[in-house]
Amino acid sequence: MVELKNYMEVMVWQYLDEILAGHQGVCSCERCRYDIVALALNFLPPRYVVTAKGGTWAKVRALEQQFYVDVVTAISNAVTLVKSKPHHCDDD
Ligand SMILES: [Zn+2]
């Protein structure tokens, strides 16, 4: 079995908590977290990879080094946007 993944999405979720920890006063409710991830992914070009389910991620690790700075920058920009205008209250 193989699966198709947008590796940028994997990376954004992976670094989200780390970036959030570095920002004061940003809401980390589920709605705001998803908003941050969606915005960050809209800043980033998609990187689709085919992986064997449960297989090694060796090739993908190389992508991680290549795009780390872009991913961190995109998340930081997204956090700043969501912090200035959170959507979580709109749905209540
Ligand atoms: Zn929130």
Coordinates of N, CA, C and O and ligand atoms in Angstrom, one line a residue:
M1 N 0.8 -1.2 0.0 CA 0.0 0.0 0.0 C 0.9 1.3 0.0 O 1.9 1.3 0.7
V2 N 0.5 2.2 -0.8 CA 1.2 3.5 -0.8 C 0.1 4.6 -0.6 O -1.1 4.3 -0.7
E3 N 0.6 5.7 -0.2 CA -0.3 6.8 0.0 C 0.3 8.1 -0.5 O 1.6 8.2 -0.6
L4 N -0.5 9.0 -0.9 CA -0.1 10.3 -1.4 C -0.3 11.4 -0.3 O -1.3 11.4 0.4
K5 N 0.8 12.1 0.0 CA 0.7 13.1 1.0 C 1.3 14.4 0.5 O 2.2 14.4 -0.3
N6 N 0.7 15.5 1.0 CA 1.4 16.8 0.8 C 2.3 17.0 2.0 O 1.9 17.2 3.1
Y7 N 3.6 16.9 1.7 CA 4.5 16.9 2.8 C 4.6 18.2 3.5 O 4.9 18.2 4.7
M8 N 4.2 19.3 2.9 CA 4.1 20.6 3.5 C 3.1 20.5 4.7 O 3.3 21.1 5.8
E9 N 2.0 19.8 4.5 CA 1.0 19.7 5.5 C 1.6 18.9 6.7 O 1.3 19.3 7.9
V10 N 2.3 17.8 6.4 CA 2.9 17.1 7.5 C 3.8 18.0 8.3 O 3.8 18.0 9.6
M11 N 4.6 18.7 7.6 CA 5.6 19.6 8.3 C 5.0 20.7 9.1 O 5.4 21.0 10.2
V12 N 3.9 21.3 8.5 CA 3.2 22.4 9.3 C 2.7 21.9 10.6 O 2.9 22.5 11.6
W13 N 2.0 20.7 10.6 CA 1.5 20.2 11.8 C 2.6 19.8 12.8 O 2.5 20.0 14.0
Q14 N 3.7 19.4 12.2 CA 4.9 19.0 13.0 C 5.5 20.1 13.8 O 5.9 20.0 14.9
Y15 N 5.6 21.3 13.1 CA 6.2 22.5 13.7 C 5.3 23.4 14.4 O 5.7 24.4 15.1
L16 N 4.0 23.2 14.3 CA 3.0 24.1 14.8 C 3.2 24.4 16.3 O 3.2 25.6 16.7
D17 N 3.3 23.4 17.1 CA 3.4 23.7 18.6 C 4.7 24.4 18.9 O 4.6 25.3 19.8
E18 N 5.7 24.1 18.2 CA 7.0 24.8 18.5 C 6.9 26.3 18.2 O 7.4 27.1 18.9
I19 N 6.3 26.6 17.1 CA 6.1 28.0 16.7 C 5.1 28.7 17.6 O 5.4 29.8 18.1
L20 N 4.0 28.0 18.0 CA 3.1 28.6 18.9 C 3.7 28.9 20.2 O 3.4 30.0 20.8
A21 N 4.6 28.1 20.7 CA 5.3 28.2 22.0 C 6.1 29.5 22.0 O 6.3 30.1 23.0
G22 N 6.6 29.9 20.8 CA 7.4 31.1 20.7 C 6.6 32.4 20.6 O 7.2 33.5 20.4
H23 N 5.3 32.3 20.5 CA 4.5 33.5 20.3 C 3.6 33.7 21.6 O 2.9 32.8 22.0
Q24 N 3.6 34.9 22.1 CA 2.8 35.2 23.3 C 1.4 35.6 22.9 O 1.2 36.3 21.8
G25 N 0.4 35.2 23.7 CA -0.9 35.7 23.5 C -1.7 35.2 22.3 O -2.7 35.8 21.9
V26 N -1.2 34.1 21.7 CA -2.0 33.6 20.5 C -2.8 32.5 21.0 O -2.4 31.7 21.9
C27 N -4.1 32.5 20.6 CA -5.0 31.4 21.0 C -4.6 30.1 20.4 O -4.2 30.0 19.2
S28 N -4.7 29.0 21.2 CA -4.4 27.7 20.6 C -5.6 26.8 20.7 O -5.4 25.5 20.8
C29 N -6.8 27.3 20.6 CA -8.0 26.4 20.5 C -7.9 25.7 19.1 O -7.2 26.1 18.2
E30 N -8.8 24.7 19.0 CA -8.7 23.9 17.8 C -9.0 24.7 16.5 O -8.3 24.6 15.5
R31 N -10.0 25.6 16.6 CA -10.3 26.4 15.4 C -9.1 27.3 15.0 O -8.8 27.4 13.8
C32 N -8.5 27.9 15.9 CA -7.4 28.8 15.6 C -6.2 28.0 15.1 O -5.5 28.4 14.1
R33 N -5.9 26.8 15.6 CA -4.9 25.9 15.1 C -5.1 25.6 13.7 O -4.2 25.6 12.9
Y34 N -6.3 25.2 13.4 CA -6.6 24.8 12.0 C -6.5 26.0 11.1 O -6.1 25.9 9.9
D35 N -7.0 27.2 11.6 CA -6.8 28.4 10.7 C -5.4 28.7 10.4 O -5.0 29.1 9.3
I36 N -4.5 28.5 11.4 CA -3.1 28.8 11.3 C -2.5 27.8 10.2 O -1.8 28.2 9.3
V37 N -2.9 26.5 10.4 CA -2.3 25.5 9.4 C -2.8 25.8 8.0 O -2.1 25.8 7.0
A38 N -4.1 26.2 7.8 CA -4.7 26.5 6.5 C -4.0 27.7 5.9 O -3.6 27.7 4.7
L39 N -3.8 28.7 6.7 CA -3.1 29.9 6.2 C -1.7 29.6 5.8 O -1.2 30.0 4.7
A40 N -1.0 28.9 6.7 CA 0.4 28.6 6.4 C 0.5 27.8 5.1 O 1.4 28.1 4.3
L41 N -0.4 26.8 4.9 CA -0.3 26.0 3.7 C -0.7 26.8 2.4 O -0.2 26.5 1.4
N42 N -1.4 27.9 2.6 CA -1.7 28.7 1.4 C -0.5 29.6 1.0 O -0.4 30.0 -0.1
F43 N 0.4 29.8 2.0 CA 1.6 30.5 1.7 C 2.7 29.6 1.0 O 3.6 30.1 0.4
L44 N 2.5 28.3 1.2 CA 3.6 27.4 0.8 C 3.2 26.6 -0.5 O 2.0 26.3 -0.7
P45 N 4.2 26.3 -1.4 CA 3.9 25.5 -2.5 C 3.6 24.1 -2.0 O 4.3 23.6 -1.1
P46 N 2.7 23.3 -2.6 CA 2.5 21.9 -2.2 C 3.6 21.1 -2.6 O 4.2 21.3 -3.7
R47 N 4.0 20.1 -1.8 CA 5.0 19.1 -2.2 C 4.5 17.7 -2.0 O 4.5 17.2 -0.9
Y48 N 3.9 17.2 -3.1 CA 3.3 15.9 -2.9 C 4.4 14.8 -3.0 O 5.3 14.8 -3.8
V49 N 4.3 13.8 -2.1 CA 5.2 12.7 -2.1 C 4.4 11.4 -2.0 O 3.3 11.4 -1.4
V50 N 4.9 10.4 -2.6 CA 4.3 9.1 -2.5 C 5.1 8.3 -1.5 O 6.3 8.2 -1.7
T51 N 4.5 7.8 -0.5 CA 5.2 7.0 0.5 C 4.6 5.6 0.7 O 3.4 5.5 0.5
A52 N 5.4 4.7 1.0 CA 4.9 3.4 1.3 C 4.4 3.5 2.8 O 5.0 4.1 3.6
K53 N 3.2 3.0 2.9 CA 2.6 3.0 4.3 C 3.5 2.3 5.3 O 3.8 1.2 5.1
G54 N 3.8 3.0 6.3 CA 4.7 2.5 7.4 C 6.2 2.4 6.9 O 7.0 1.8 7.6
G55 N 6.5 2.9 5.7 CA 7.8 2.8 5.2 C 8.7 3.9 5.8 O 8.3 4.7 6.5
T56 N 9.9 3.9 5.3 CA 10.9 5.0 5.8 C 10.6 6.3 5.1 O 10.1 6.3 4.0
W57 N 11.0 7.3 5.8 CA 10.7 8.7 5.3 C 12.1 9.3 4.9 O 12.2 10.5 5.0
A58 N 13.0 8.5 4.5 CA 14.4 9.0 4.2 C 14.4 10.1 3.2 O 15.0 11.2 3.4
K59 N 13.7 9.9 2.1 CA 13.7 11.0 1.0 C 13.0 12.2 1.5 O 13.4 13.3 1.2
V60 N 12.0 12.0 2.3 CA 11.2 13.1 2.8 C 12.0 13.9 3.8 O 11.9 15.1 3.9
R61 N 12.9 13.3 4.5 CA 13.8 14.0 5.5 C 14.6 15.1 4.7 O 14.9 16.1 5.3
A62 N 15.0 14.7 3.5 CA 15.8 15.7 2.7 C 15.0 16.9 2.4 O 15.5 18.0 2.5
L63 N 13.7 16.7 2.1 CA 12.8 17.8 1.8 C 12.7 18.7 3.1 O 12.6 19.9 3.0
E64 N 12.6 18.0 4.2 CA 12.4 18.7 5.5 C 13.5 19.8 5.7 O 13.3 20.9 6.0
Q65 N 14.8 19.4 5.4 CA 15.9 20.3 5.6 C 15.8 21.5 4.6 O 16.0 22.6 4.9
Q66 N 15.4 21.1 3.4 CA 15.3 22.1 2.3 C 14.2 23.2 2.6 O 14.4 24.3 2.3
F67 N 13.1 22.7 3.2 CA 12.0 23.6 3.3 C 11.7 24.1 4.7 O 10.8 24.9 4.9
Y68 N 12.6 23.7 5.7 CA 12.3 24.1 7.0 C 12.1 25.6 7.2 O 11.2 26.0 7.9
V69 N 13.0 26.4 6.7 CA 12.9 27.9 6.9 C 11.6 28.4 6.3 O 10.9 29.2 6.9
D70 N 11.2 27.9 5.1 CA 10.0 28.4 4.5 C 8.8 28.0 5.3 O 7.9 28.8 5.5
V71 N 8.8 26.8 5.9 CA 7.7 26.3 6.7 C 7.6 27.1 8.0 O 6.5 27.6 8.3
V72 N 8.7 27.4 8.6 CA 8.7 28.1 9.9 C 8.2 29.6 9.6 O 7.4 30.1 10.4
T73 N 8.7 30.2 8.5 CA 8.3 31.5 8.1 C 6.8 31.6 7.9 O 6.1 32.5 8.3
A74 N 6.2 30.6 7.1 CA 4.8 30.6 6.8 C 4.0 30.4 8.0 O 2.9 31.1 8.2
I75 N 4.4 29.6 8.9 CA 3.6 29.4 10.2 C 3.6 30.7 11.0 O 2.6 31.1 11.5
S76 N 4.8 31.3 11.1 CA 4.9 32.5 11.9 C 4.0 33.6 11.3 O 3.3 34.3 12.0
N77 N 4.0 33.7 10.0 CA 3.1 34.7 9.3 C 1.6 34.4 9.6 O 0.8 35.3 9.9
A78 N 1.3 33.1 9.6 CA -0.1 32.7 9.8 C -0.5 33.0 11.3 O -1.6 33.4 11.5
V79 N 0.4 32.7 12.2 CA 0.2 33.0 13.6 C -0.1 34.4 13.8 O -1.1 34.8 14.5
T80 N 0.7 35.3 13.2 CA 0.5 36.7 13.3 C -0.9 37.2 12.8 O -1.6 38.0 13.5
L81 N -1.3 36.6 11.7 CA -2.6 36.9 11.1 C -3.7 36.5 12.0 O -4.7 37.2 12.3
V82 N -3.7 35.2 12.5 CA -4.8 34.7 13.3 C -4.8 35.4 14.7 O -5.9 35.7 15.2
K83 N -3.6 35.8 15.2 CA -3.6 36.5 16.5 C -4.3 37.8 16.4 O -5.0 38.2 17.3
S84 N -4.1 38.5 15.2 CA -4.7 39.9 15.1 C -6.2 39.8 14.8 O -6.9 40.7 15.0
K85 N -6.6 38.6 14.2 CA -8.0 38.5 13.9 C -8.5 37.1 14.0 O -8.6 36.4 13.0
P86 N -8.6 36.6 15.3 CA -9.1 35.2 15.4 C -10.5 35.0 14.9 O -11.3 35.9 15.1
H87 N -10.8 33.8 14.4 CA -12.1 33.5 13.9 C -12.9 32.7 14.9 O -14.1 32.5 14.6
H88 N -12.3 32.3 16.0 CA -13.0 31.3 16.8 C -14.3 31.8 17.4 O -15.2 31.0 17.7
C89 N -14.4 33.1 17.6 CA -15.7 33.7 18.2 C -16.8 33.7 17.2 O -18.0 33.7 17.5
D90 N -16.5 33.7 15.9 CA -17.5 33.9 14.8 C -18.5 32.8 14.8 O -19.6 32.9 14.4
D91 N -18.0 31.6 15.2 CA -18.9 30.4 15.0 C -19.7 30.1 16.2 O -20.6 29.3 16.2
D92 N -19.5 30.9 17.3 CA -20.2 30.6 18.5 C -21.7 31.1 18.5 O -22.0 32.0 17.8
Ligands
ZN1 ZN -9.1 30.3 19.2

